[in-house]
Amino acid sequence: MGTCHSSPDRLLDASTLRDWAHTAVSDLITHIDEINRLNVFPVADSDTGANMLFTMRSALAEESAGASAPGCPGDVARVTAALSEGALNGARGNSGVILSQILRGIADVTASAAAESGGELPDIDVALLAAGLHRGVELVITSMGGEEIPGTIVSVLRAAAGAVEQCANGAEGVVAAIIAAGDAAVVALEKTPEQLDVLAAAGAVDAGGRGLLVLLDALRSTLTGEAPARAVYELSPRAVPFDQNGAATERRAPQFEVMYLLDGCDADAADTLRNRLAELGESVAIAAAPAATQGSYSVHVHTDDAGAAIETGLVAGQLSRIVVSALSSGRSGAAGLPAGSWTRERAVLAVVDGDGAAELFAGEGACVLQPGSDAVHPAADISAHQLVRAVVDTGAAQVMVIPNGYLAAEELVAGCTAAIGWGIDVVPIPTGSMVQGLAALAVHDPGRQAVDDGYTMARAAGAARHGSVRIATESALTWAGRCQPGDGLGIAGDEVLIVAADAATAAIGLLDLLLASGGELVTVLMGAGMDGDIRGILQQHVHDNHPGTELVTYRSGHRGDALLIGVE
């Protein structure tokens, strides 16, 4: 166990926790390849570092999204709760589930302390930190089925918790306790090959334990401004695969990793699910959400039958965020992704309004971010924090963002800048309407370099002439004359160019203007409240007056404009 060192005391308050989360993400990026190479248990799929990074990024994104929310921004109980919730919702792999439970352990004890004090909890003292780490040990073991396997991250976590507890008993400060925790973690980490045969055979320390050491060192550098020097851990060049009995083997790993969030599930159903998943595969982890959200779990399993694992979950409750990934037994880079990548190389994130639009864009392969249903104006309900969270949730190292006019420019820039700062390559595509977004998405090619893909998408969006039809709500003077409530307004370039008696007539006039210089394809998105009759009216008009032009319509269900029209 580490020795407590004398050091000036500093507070582990809300601001420090936020800074630590940022530092942890940065340091995991730095060490991701080292951690991935060490990943030989429970499956040698070289993704422990990537999974811990993804999970920590999700935790940070959740906390950042609520940082400006009303409440007590200086309350550590709120910060730790947000980090815990984000980690659970975004957990990836065994190591991600374990990390979410470590964060939950700290959140649980800070929530209890805040409740006992009857008010805001300004900081975490050494005794509370020790209790939180010990609670994390309990939760991790429970999530893994109640059995502790020596030589894993649990051994390293237990050693760190013991060191902090020793410092608490000695009335040491937080800085001294964190230094002791890191020192104890190193000792425990270097003992892991003695405790687990598969690690001894590989000549490796436990990958999850190495990741935990990164997190502890990140907290130390956050508090002191100085990062400790650590050895670089490598596999033995003569490593051979062993089974858990110490016998040489070439055991075939399961084909798939399956993860999902499970809601509406009681404890008995969760136990039944665990037993069934254990029959279907291995590396089963079921982590419960905090007491405030009882009945919610993060579920993980390695299996050859991904469909059965999902169907079993459906029996237990409602599923969301289902992720099925092919497992690889290769070393870092075997999946063909760049170093430090996520679960896939590139994704498109489209900001859309309306359930029909979400289905349309998702059907074309995009991830979608929708404004809240109660927003007065859709763009007013999307913040930079929400954008960052959505970028994180794509699971991609490179993300092409299609804002479609639903993000204020300052929020778009702030969100993309923040995501880039966390190691994600973000390329915003200038689309002012969902019809432009569809044009950009149509030419997206993940096989091209990101800069080439982004340029091609931006050029397609810019070449798509677009406008909208809106119903006037008051009397006003426009460039096309005076309008009255109920009139149809044809709008292009932020100017009213058509005033007509109804939406259909305004749409016909706007179509004629947009097609004046030709066009092969017209896309019409029908907003909420628009009836299907207008589809036939517009199809007939295009057929009679613009031969050779194809018209397609979709019921997007967006708010605001009655119709969105694009011409390519």
Coordinates of C-alpha atoms in Angstrom, one line a residue:
M1 CA 0.0 0.0 0.0
G2 CA 1.2 3.5 -0.8
T3 CA 2.6 5.8 1.9
C4 CA 0.8 9.1 2.7
H5 CA 3.0 12.1 1.7
S6 CA 2.9 15.5 3.1
S7 CA 1.5 18.1 0.6
P8 CA -0.4 21.3 0.8
D9 CA -4.1 20.6 1.1
R10 CA -6.4 21.5 -1.8
L11 CA -10.1 21.1 -2.2
L12 CA -11.7 18.4 -4.4
D13 CA -14.6 20.6 -5.3
A14 CA -16.9 20.9 -8.3
S15 CA -14.5 22.9 -10.4
T16 CA -11.7 20.5 -9.7
L17 CA -13.9 17.5 -10.7
R18 CA -14.7 19.2 -14.0
D19 CA -11.1 19.9 -14.7
W20 CA -10.2 16.3 -13.7
A21 CA -12.8 14.9 -16.2
H22 CA -11.2 17.0 -19.0
T23 CA -7.7 15.9 -18.0
A24 CA -8.8 12.3 -17.8
V25 CA -10.1 12.3 -21.3
S26 CA -6.9 13.9 -22.6
D27 CA -4.6 11.5 -20.7
L28 CA -6.7 8.5 -21.9
I29 CA -6.1 9.7 -25.5
T30 CA -2.4 9.8 -24.8
H31 CA -2.3 6.3 -23.3
I32 CA -5.0 4.6 -25.4
D33 CA -2.6 2.5 -27.5
E34 CA -0.6 1.3 -24.5
I35 CA -3.8 0.3 -22.7
N36 CA -5.2 -1.4 -25.9
R37 CA -2.1 -3.4 -26.4
L38 CA -2.3 -4.7 -22.8
N39 CA -5.9 -5.9 -23.3
V40 CA -5.6 -9.8 -23.1
F41 CA -8.4 -10.4 -20.5
P42 CA -11.2 -11.3 -20.5
V43 CA -11.0 -11.2 -24.4
A44 CA -7.9 -10.1 -26.3
D45 CA -9.8 -7.6 -28.4
S46 CA -7.5 -4.6 -27.9
D47 CA -10.3 -2.1 -27.0
T48 CA -10.0 -1.5 -23.3
G49 CA -8.4 1.9 -23.8
A50 CA -10.9 2.9 -26.5
N51 CA -13.8 1.8 -24.3
M52 CA -12.6 3.7 -21.2
L53 CA -12.0 6.8 -23.4
F54 CA -15.5 6.6 -24.9
T55 CA -17.1 6.1 -21.5
M56 CA -15.2 9.0 -19.9
R57 CA -16.0 11.2 -22.8
S58 CA -19.6 10.4 -22.4
A59 CA -19.4 11.2 -18.7
L60 CA -17.8 14.5 -19.4
A61 CA -20.3 15.4 -22.1
E62 CA -23.2 14.7 -19.7
E63 CA -21.7 16.9 -17.0
S64 CA -20.9 19.7 -19.5
A65 CA -24.5 19.6 -20.8
G66 CA -25.8 20.3 -17.3
A67 CA -23.1 22.7 -16.2
S68 CA -25.2 25.8 -17.0
A69 CA -28.4 24.3 -15.8
P70 CA -30.3 25.9 -12.9
G71 CA -29.4 24.5 -9.6
C72 CA -26.1 24.4 -7.6
P73 CA -23.2 24.6 -10.0
G74 CA -20.8 24.3 -7.1
D75 CA -22.4 21.2 -5.7
V76 CA -20.1 18.2 -6.1
A77 CA -23.0 15.8 -5.6
R78 CA -24.6 17.2 -8.8
V79 CA -21.3 17.0 -10.7
T80 CA -20.6 13.4 -9.6
A81 CA -24.2 12.4 -10.4
A82 CA -23.9 13.8 -13.9
L83 CA -20.5 12.1 -14.5
S84 CA -22.0 8.8 -13.2
E85 CA -25.1 9.1 -15.4
G86 CA -23.1 10.0 -18.5
A87 CA -20.7 7.1 -18.0
L88 CA -23.6 4.6 -17.5
N89 CA -25.5 5.8 -20.5
G90 CA -22.3 5.8 -22.7
A91 CA -20.5 2.8 -21.3
R92 CA -18.6 0.7 -23.8
G93 CA -17.3 -2.7 -23.1
N94 CA -16.5 -4.4 -19.8
S95 CA -14.0 -1.6 -18.9
G96 CA -16.6 1.0 -19.6
V97 CA -19.2 -0.6 -17.4
I98 CA -16.6 -0.9 -14.6
L99 CA -15.6 2.8 -15.0
S100 CA -19.3 3.8 -14.8
Q101 CA -19.6 1.9 -11.5
I102 CA -16.5 3.5 -10.0
L103 CA -18.0 6.9 -10.8
R104 CA -21.3 5.8 -9.4
G105 CA -19.7 4.8 -6.2
I106 CA -18.4 8.3 -5.7
A107 CA -21.8 9.7 -6.8
D108 CA -23.6 7.5 -4.3
V109 CA -21.6 8.6 -1.2
T110 CA -21.6 12.3 -2.2
A111 CA -25.4 12.1 -2.7
S112 CA -25.8 10.6 0.8
A113 CA -23.5 13.2 2.3
A114 CA -25.4 16.0 0.7
A115 CA -28.7 14.6 1.9
E116 CA -27.3 14.3 5.5
S117 CA -26.1 17.9 5.4
G118 CA -29.4 19.1 4.1
G119 CA -27.8 21.4 1.5
E120 CA -25.1 21.9 -1.0
L121 CA -21.9 19.7 -0.7
P122 CA -19.0 22.1 -1.5
D123 CA -16.2 19.5 -1.7
I124 CA -15.2 15.9 -1.2
D125 CA -12.9 15.2 1.8
V126 CA -10.5 12.3 2.2
A127 CA -12.9 10.1 4.2
L128 CA -15.7 10.6 1.6
L129 CA -13.3 9.8 -1.2
A130 CA -12.3 6.6 0.5
A131 CA -15.9 5.6 1.0
G132 CA -16.7 6.4 -2.6
L133 CA -13.8 4.2 -3.9
H134 CA -14.8 1.4 -1.6
R135 CA -18.4 1.7 -2.8
G136 CA -17.1 1.5 -6.3
V137 CA -15.4 -1.8 -5.5
E138 CA -18.7 -3.2 -4.3
L139 CA -20.6 -2.0 -7.3
V140 CA -18.1 -3.3 -9.8
I141 CA -18.1 -6.8 -8.2
T142 CA -22.0 -6.8 -8.2
S143 CA -22.1 -5.8 -11.9
M144 CA -19.8 -8.7 -12.7
G145 CA -22.0 -11.2 -11.1
G146 CA -20.8 -11.0 -7.5
E147 CA -17.4 -12.7 -8.0
E148 CA -14.1 -10.9 -7.7
I149 CA -11.3 -12.1 -9.9
P150 CA -7.9 -11.2 -8.5
G151 CA -5.5 -9.5 -10.8
T152 CA -8.0 -7.3 -12.5
I153 CA -8.9 -3.6 -12.2
V154 CA -10.8 -4.5 -9.0
S155 CA -7.5 -5.4 -7.3
V156 CA -6.0 -2.1 -8.3
L157 CA -9.1 -0.1 -7.3
R158 CA -9.2 -1.9 -3.9
A159 CA -5.6 -1.0 -3.2
A160 CA -6.2 2.7 -4.1
A161 CA -9.3 2.8 -1.9
G162 CA -7.3 1.3 1.0
A163 CA -4.5 3.9 0.6
V164 CA -7.0 6.8 0.7
E165 CA -8.7 5.3 3.7
Q166 CA -5.3 5.1 5.5
C167 CA -4.7 8.7 4.8
A168 CA -8.2 9.6 6.1
N169 CA -7.4 7.8 9.3
G170 CA -4.1 9.7 9.5
A171 CA -5.9 13.1 9.0
E172 CA -4.0 13.6 5.7
G173 CA -5.3 16.0 3.0
V174 CA -6.8 15.2 -0.4
V175 CA -3.6 15.8 -2.3
A176 CA -1.6 13.4 -0.1
A177 CA -4.4 10.9 -0.4
I178 CA -4.4 11.0 -4.2
I179 CA -0.7 10.6 -4.3
A180 CA -0.9 7.6 -2.0
A181 CA -3.7 6.1 -4.1
G182 CA -1.6 6.3 -7.3
D183 CA 1.4 4.8 -5.6
A184 CA -0.7 2.0 -4.2
A185 CA -2.3 1.4 -7.6
V186 CA 1.1 1.0 -9.2
V187 CA 2.1 -1.7 -6.7
A188 CA -1.2 -3.5 -7.2
L189 CA -1.0 -3.2 -11.0
E190 CA 2.5 -4.7 -11.1
K191 CA 1.2 -7.7 -9.0
T192 CA -1.6 -8.5 -11.4
P193 CA 0.5 -10.9 -13.6
E194 CA 1.1 -12.9 -10.4
Q195 CA -2.6 -13.2 -9.7
L196 CA -4.0 -14.0 -13.2
D197 CA -2.4 -16.8 -15.3
V198 CA -3.5 -15.2 -18.6
L199 CA -1.6 -12.0 -17.7
A200 CA 1.4 -14.0 -16.7
A201 CA 1.3 -15.9 -20.0
A202 CA 1.1 -12.6 -22.0
G203 CA 3.7 -10.9 -19.8
A204 CA 1.3 -8.1 -19.2
V205 CA -0.3 -6.1 -16.4
D206 CA -4.1 -5.7 -16.4
A207 CA -5.3 -3.2 -19.0
G208 CA -8.2 -2.0 -17.0
G209 CA -5.9 -1.4 -14.0
R210 CA -3.5 0.6 -16.2
G211 CA -6.5 2.7 -17.3
L212 CA -7.5 3.3 -13.7
L213 CA -3.9 4.4 -12.9
V214 CA -4.3 7.0 -15.8
L215 CA -7.4 8.3 -14.1
L216 CA -5.8 8.6 -10.7
D217 CA -2.7 10.3 -12.1
A218 CA -5.0 12.7 -14.0
L219 CA -6.6 13.7 -10.7
R220 CA -3.1 14.1 -9.2
S221 CA -2.0 16.4 -12.0
T222 CA -5.3 18.4 -11.7
L223 CA -4.7 19.0 -8.0
T224 CA -0.9 19.6 -8.1
G225 CA -0.2 20.7 -11.7
E226 CA 2.4 17.9 -12.0
A227 CA 2.0 14.5 -13.6
P228 CA 4.0 11.6 -12.1
A229 CA 6.4 9.7 -14.3
R230 CA 5.2 6.1 -14.9
A231 CA 6.7 3.1 -16.7
V232 CA 5.3 2.2 -20.1
Y233 CA 3.8 -1.3 -19.8
E234 CA 4.2 -3.7 -22.7
L235 CA 3.4 -7.3 -23.6
S236 CA 6.1 -9.9 -23.4
P237 CA 7.5 -10.6 -26.9
R238 CA 7.2 -14.3 -26.2
A239 CA 3.6 -14.2 -25.0
V240 CA 1.5 -17.3 -25.5
P241 CA -2.3 -17.6 -25.0
F242 CA -3.4 -19.5 -21.8
D243 CA -6.7 -20.5 -20.5
Q244 CA -7.8 -19.7 -17.0
N245 CA -6.3 -23.0 -15.7
G246 CA -2.9 -22.0 -17.1
A247 CA -2.9 -24.3 -20.1
A248 CA -1.8 -23.2 -23.5
T249 CA -4.8 -22.7 -25.8
E250 CA -6.1 -21.1 -28.9
R251 CA -9.6 -20.6 -27.5
R252 CA -11.9 -18.9 -30.1
A253 CA -13.3 -15.7 -28.8
P254 CA -17.1 -15.0 -29.2
Q255 CA -18.0 -13.1 -32.4
F256 CA -19.9 -10.2 -31.0
E257 CA -20.0 -7.7 -28.2
V258 CA -23.6 -6.7 -27.3
M259 CA -24.5 -3.7 -25.2
Y260 CA -27.7 -1.9 -24.4
L261 CA -29.5 0.2 -21.8
L262 CA -32.4 -1.6 -20.1
D263 CA -35.3 0.2 -18.4
G264 CA -38.3 -1.1 -16.5
C265 CA -36.5 -4.1 -15.1
D266 CA -36.8 -5.2 -11.4
A267 CA -34.0 -7.0 -9.5
D268 CA -35.3 -10.5 -10.0
A269 CA -35.6 -10.0 -13.8
A270 CA -32.1 -8.6 -13.8
D271 CA -30.8 -11.8 -12.1
T272 CA -32.7 -13.9 -14.6
L273 CA -31.2 -11.9 -17.5
R274 CA -27.7 -12.4 -16.1
N275 CA -28.1 -16.1 -15.9
R276 CA -29.5 -16.3 -19.4
L277 CA -26.7 -14.2 -20.8
A278 CA -24.2 -16.3 -19.1
E279 CA -25.6 -19.3 -21.0
L280 CA -25.3 -17.3 -24.3
G281 CA -21.8 -16.0 -23.8
E282 CA -19.2 -14.6 -21.4
S283 CA -18.0 -11.3 -19.9
V284 CA -21.5 -10.6 -18.7
A285 CA -21.9 -7.3 -16.9
I286 CA -25.1 -5.8 -15.7
A287 CA -24.7 -2.4 -13.9
A288 CA -27.6 -0.8 -12.1
A289 CA -28.3 2.9 -12.3
P290 CA -28.3 4.9 -9.1
A291 CA -31.3 4.5 -6.7
A292 CA -32.9 7.7 -8.2
T293 CA -33.5 5.8 -11.5
Q294 CA -34.4 2.3 -10.2
G295 CA -35.1 -0.3 -12.8
S296 CA -32.4 1.0 -15.2
Y297 CA -29.3 -1.1 -16.1
S298 CA -26.4 -1.1 -18.5
V299 CA -26.0 -4.5 -20.0
H300 CA -22.9 -6.1 -21.6
V301 CA -22.1 -9.6 -23.0
H302 CA -19.7 -11.3 -25.4
T303 CA -21.6 -13.8 -27.5
D304 CA -22.0 -15.7 -30.8
D305 CA -25.7 -15.0 -30.8
A306 CA -26.3 -11.3 -30.7
G307 CA -29.9 -11.6 -31.6
A308 CA -30.7 -13.9 -28.7
A309 CA -28.9 -11.5 -26.3
I310 CA -31.1 -8.7 -27.5
E311 CA -34.3 -10.8 -27.4
T312 CA -33.5 -11.9 -23.8
G313 CA -33.2 -8.2 -22.8
L314 CA -36.6 -7.5 -24.4
V315 CA -38.2 -10.0 -22.1
A316 CA -36.7 -8.2 -19.1
G317 CA -37.7 -4.6 -20.0
Q318 CA -37.4 -1.8 -22.6
L319 CA -34.1 -1.5 -24.6
S320 CA -32.4 1.5 -25.9
R321 CA -28.9 2.4 -27.3
I322 CA -28.3 -1.1 -28.6
V323 CA -24.7 -1.5 -29.8
V324 CA -23.5 -4.7 -31.5
S325 CA -19.8 -4.8 -32.5
A326 CA -17.7 -7.5 -34.1
L327 CA -15.0 -8.6 -31.7
S328 CA -11.4 -8.8 -32.9
S329 CA -8.7 -10.8 -31.3
G330 CA -6.0 -8.7 -32.9
R331 CA -3.7 -6.1 -31.4
S332 CA -4.0 -2.4 -31.7
G333 CA -4.9 -1.3 -35.2
A334 CA -6.2 -4.7 -36.2
A335 CA -9.7 -3.3 -36.9
G336 CA -8.3 -1.0 -39.5
L337 CA -9.1 2.2 -37.5
P338 CA -6.6 4.9 -36.7
A339 CA -4.9 4.9 -33.3
G340 CA -7.2 6.3 -30.6
S341 CA -10.3 5.7 -32.7
W342 CA -13.7 4.9 -31.4
T343 CA -16.1 2.1 -32.3
R344 CA -16.1 3.2 -36.0
E345 CA -14.1 5.6 -38.1
R346 CA -16.6 8.1 -39.4
A347 CA -20.2 9.1 -38.9
V348 CA -22.7 11.8 -40.0
L349 CA -24.6 13.6 -37.4
A350 CA -27.7 15.5 -38.7
V351 CA -29.7 17.9 -36.7
V352 CA -33.3 17.4 -37.7
D353 CA -36.9 18.4 -36.7
G354 CA -39.8 16.0 -36.8
D355 CA -40.1 12.2 -36.4
G356 CA -40.5 11.7 -40.1
A357 CA -37.3 13.6 -40.8
A358 CA -35.4 11.6 -38.1
E359 CA -36.5 8.4 -39.7
L360 CA -35.6 9.7 -43.2
F361 CA -32.0 10.8 -42.2
A362 CA -31.4 7.7 -40.1
G363 CA -32.5 5.5 -43.1
E364 CA -29.8 7.2 -45.1
G365 CA -27.2 6.2 -42.5
A366 CA -27.0 9.4 -40.4
C367 CA -27.1 9.7 -36.6
V368 CA -29.8 12.3 -35.7
L369 CA -30.1 15.0 -33.0
Q370 CA -33.7 16.3 -32.6
P371 CA -34.8 19.5 -30.8
G372 CA -37.1 19.1 -27.8
S373 CA -40.8 18.7 -28.6
D374 CA -41.7 21.7 -26.5
A375 CA -39.4 24.2 -28.2
V376 CA -41.1 27.3 -29.5
H377 CA -38.5 27.4 -32.3
P378 CA -36.5 24.2 -33.0
A379 CA -33.1 26.0 -33.2
A380 CA -33.7 27.5 -29.8
D381 CA -33.6 24.1 -28.1
I382 CA -30.2 22.9 -29.2
S383 CA -27.1 24.0 -27.3
A384 CA -23.4 23.4 -27.8
H385 CA -23.4 21.0 -24.9
Q386 CA -26.1 18.9 -26.5
L387 CA -24.2 18.9 -29.8
V388 CA -21.1 17.7 -28.1
R389 CA -23.0 14.9 -26.4
A390 CA -24.5 13.8 -29.7
V391 CA -21.1 13.9 -31.3
V392 CA -19.8 11.6 -28.6
D393 CA -22.8 9.3 -28.9
T394 CA -22.0 8.6 -32.6
G395 CA -19.1 6.5 -31.4
A396 CA -16.9 7.8 -34.3
A397 CA -13.5 9.3 -34.5
Q398 CA -14.6 11.6 -37.3
V399 CA -18.0 13.2 -37.4
M400 CA -19.5 15.2 -40.3
V401 CA -22.1 17.6 -38.7
I402 CA -25.1 18.7 -40.8
P403 CA -26.9 21.5 -38.8
N404 CA -29.7 22.0 -41.3
G405 CA -30.5 25.5 -39.9
Y406 CA -31.4 24.2 -36.5
L407 CA -28.3 25.3 -34.7
A408 CA -27.3 28.9 -34.0
A409 CA -23.9 29.7 -35.5
E410 CA -22.3 30.3 -32.1
E411 CA -23.6 27.1 -30.7
L412 CA -22.4 25.1 -33.7
V413 CA -18.9 26.6 -33.5
A414 CA -18.6 26.2 -29.8
G415 CA -19.8 22.6 -29.9
C416 CA -17.5 21.6 -32.8
T417 CA -14.6 23.3 -31.1
A418 CA -15.2 21.5 -27.9
A419 CA -15.4 18.1 -29.6
I420 CA -12.2 18.8 -31.6
G421 CA -10.5 19.6 -28.3
W422 CA -11.4 16.2 -27.0
G423 CA -9.8 14.4 -29.9
I424 CA -12.7 14.0 -32.3
D425 CA -12.2 15.2 -35.9
V426 CA -15.4 17.3 -36.5
V427 CA -16.3 18.7 -39.9
P428 CA -19.3 21.0 -40.0
I429 CA -21.2 21.1 -43.3
P430 CA -22.9 24.4 -44.1
T431 CA -26.5 23.3 -44.6
G432 CA -29.3 25.8 -43.9
S433 CA -32.2 23.5 -44.5
M434 CA -33.0 19.8 -44.2
V435 CA -33.3 19.6 -48.0
Q436 CA -29.7 20.8 -48.3
G437 CA -28.8 18.3 -45.7
L438 CA -30.2 15.4 -47.8
A439 CA -28.3 16.6 -50.8
A440 CA -25.1 16.6 -48.7
L441 CA -25.9 13.2 -47.3
A442 CA -26.5 11.7 -50.7
V443 CA -22.8 12.2 -51.7
H444 CA -21.3 11.2 -48.4
D445 CA -18.6 8.6 -48.8
P446 CA -16.8 7.3 -45.7
G447 CA -14.1 5.8 -47.9
R448 CA -12.8 9.2 -48.9
Q449 CA -10.5 11.3 -46.7
A450 CA -12.5 13.4 -44.2
V451 CA -11.5 16.7 -45.9
D452 CA -12.4 15.4 -49.3
D453 CA -15.7 14.0 -48.0
G454 CA -16.5 17.3 -46.3
Y455 CA -15.7 19.4 -49.3
T456 CA -17.9 17.2 -51.6
M457 CA -20.8 17.3 -49.1
A458 CA -20.5 21.1 -48.7
R459 CA -20.4 21.6 -52.5
A460 CA -23.5 19.4 -52.9
A461 CA -25.3 21.3 -50.2
G462 CA -24.4 24.7 -51.8
A463 CA -25.6 23.6 -55.2
A464 CA -29.0 22.7 -53.9
R465 CA -31.3 25.6 -54.4
H466 CA -33.9 25.7 -51.6
G467 CA -36.8 27.6 -50.2
S468 CA -39.8 27.1 -47.9
V469 CA -43.5 27.8 -47.7
R470 CA -44.9 29.3 -44.5
I471 CA -48.4 30.3 -43.4
A472 CA -48.7 33.9 -42.5
T473 CA -49.8 34.6 -39.0
E474 CA -50.3 38.3 -39.2
S475 CA -50.7 41.2 -41.7
A476 CA -47.4 42.4 -43.0
L477 CA -45.7 44.1 -45.9
T478 CA -43.3 41.9 -47.8
W479 CA -41.1 42.2 -51.0
A480 CA -43.9 40.4 -52.8
G481 CA -46.7 42.7 -51.4
R482 CA -48.9 42.7 -48.4
C483 CA -49.9 39.4 -46.8
Q484 CA -52.8 38.5 -44.5
P485 CA -53.2 35.8 -41.8
G486 CA -53.6 32.5 -43.5
D487 CA -51.8 33.4 -46.8
G488 CA -49.2 31.1 -48.2
L489 CA -45.7 32.6 -48.3
G490 CA -43.0 31.4 -50.7
I491 CA -39.6 32.2 -49.1
A492 CA -36.1 31.9 -50.6
G493 CA -32.9 33.6 -49.4
D494 CA -34.7 34.8 -46.2
E495 CA -37.1 37.0 -48.4
V496 CA -40.7 36.5 -49.1
L497 CA -40.9 36.1 -52.9
I498 CA -44.5 34.7 -53.3
V499 CA -47.7 35.7 -51.5
A500 CA -50.6 33.4 -52.4
A501 CA -54.0 32.5 -51.1
D502 CA -52.8 29.1 -49.7
A503 CA -49.8 26.9 -49.2
A504 CA -50.3 24.9 -52.4
T505 CA -50.4 28.0 -54.6
A506 CA -47.4 29.5 -52.9
A507 CA -45.5 26.2 -53.4
I508 CA -46.2 26.2 -57.1
G509 CA -45.0 29.7 -57.5
L510 CA -41.8 29.0 -55.5
L511 CA -41.2 25.8 -57.5
D512 CA -41.4 27.8 -60.8
L513 CA -38.8 30.3 -59.4
L514 CA -36.4 27.6 -58.2
L515 CA -36.7 25.6 -61.4
A516 CA -36.2 28.7 -63.7
S517 CA -32.6 27.7 -64.3
G518 CA -33.4 23.9 -64.6
G519 CA -33.2 21.0 -62.2
E520 CA -33.4 17.2 -62.2
L521 CA -34.7 16.5 -58.8
V522 CA -37.2 18.4 -56.5
T523 CA -37.4 17.3 -52.9
V524 CA -40.4 18.4 -50.8
L525 CA -40.5 17.9 -47.0
M526 CA -44.0 18.2 -45.6
G527 CA -44.3 19.8 -42.1
A528 CA -46.6 19.0 -39.2
G529 CA -50.3 19.6 -40.1
M530 CA -49.9 19.5 -43.8
D531 CA -52.4 17.1 -45.5
G532 CA -51.5 14.7 -48.3
D533 CA -53.5 16.5 -51.0
I534 CA -50.7 19.0 -51.7
R535 CA -48.4 16.1 -52.8
G536 CA -50.6 15.3 -55.7
I537 CA -51.1 19.0 -56.6
L538 CA -47.3 19.5 -56.8
Q539 CA -46.6 16.3 -58.7
Q540 CA -49.2 17.3 -61.3
H541 CA -47.7 20.8 -61.7
V542 CA -44.2 19.5 -62.1
H543 CA -45.3 16.8 -64.6
D544 CA -47.2 19.4 -66.7
N545 CA -44.8 22.3 -66.5
H546 CA -41.3 20.9 -65.9
P547 CA -40.9 17.8 -68.0
G548 CA -37.8 15.7 -67.1
T549 CA -37.8 16.8 -63.5
E550 CA -38.5 14.2 -60.8
L551 CA -40.4 15.2 -57.6
V552 CA -40.2 13.3 -54.4
T553 CA -42.1 14.1 -51.2
Y554 CA -41.6 13.0 -47.6
R555 CA -43.7 13.7 -44.5
S556 CA -41.0 15.0 -42.2
G557 CA -43.3 16.4 -39.5
H558 CA -41.1 19.4 -38.9
R559 CA -42.4 22.5 -37.2
G560 CA -42.5 26.1 -38.4
D561 CA -42.4 26.0 -42.2
A562 CA -45.3 24.2 -43.9
L563 CA -43.0 22.9 -46.6
L564 CA -39.3 22.7 -47.3
I565 CA -38.4 22.6 -51.0
G566 CA -35.0 21.7 -52.5
V567 CA -33.9 21.6 -56.2
E568 CA -30.8 19.7 -57.4

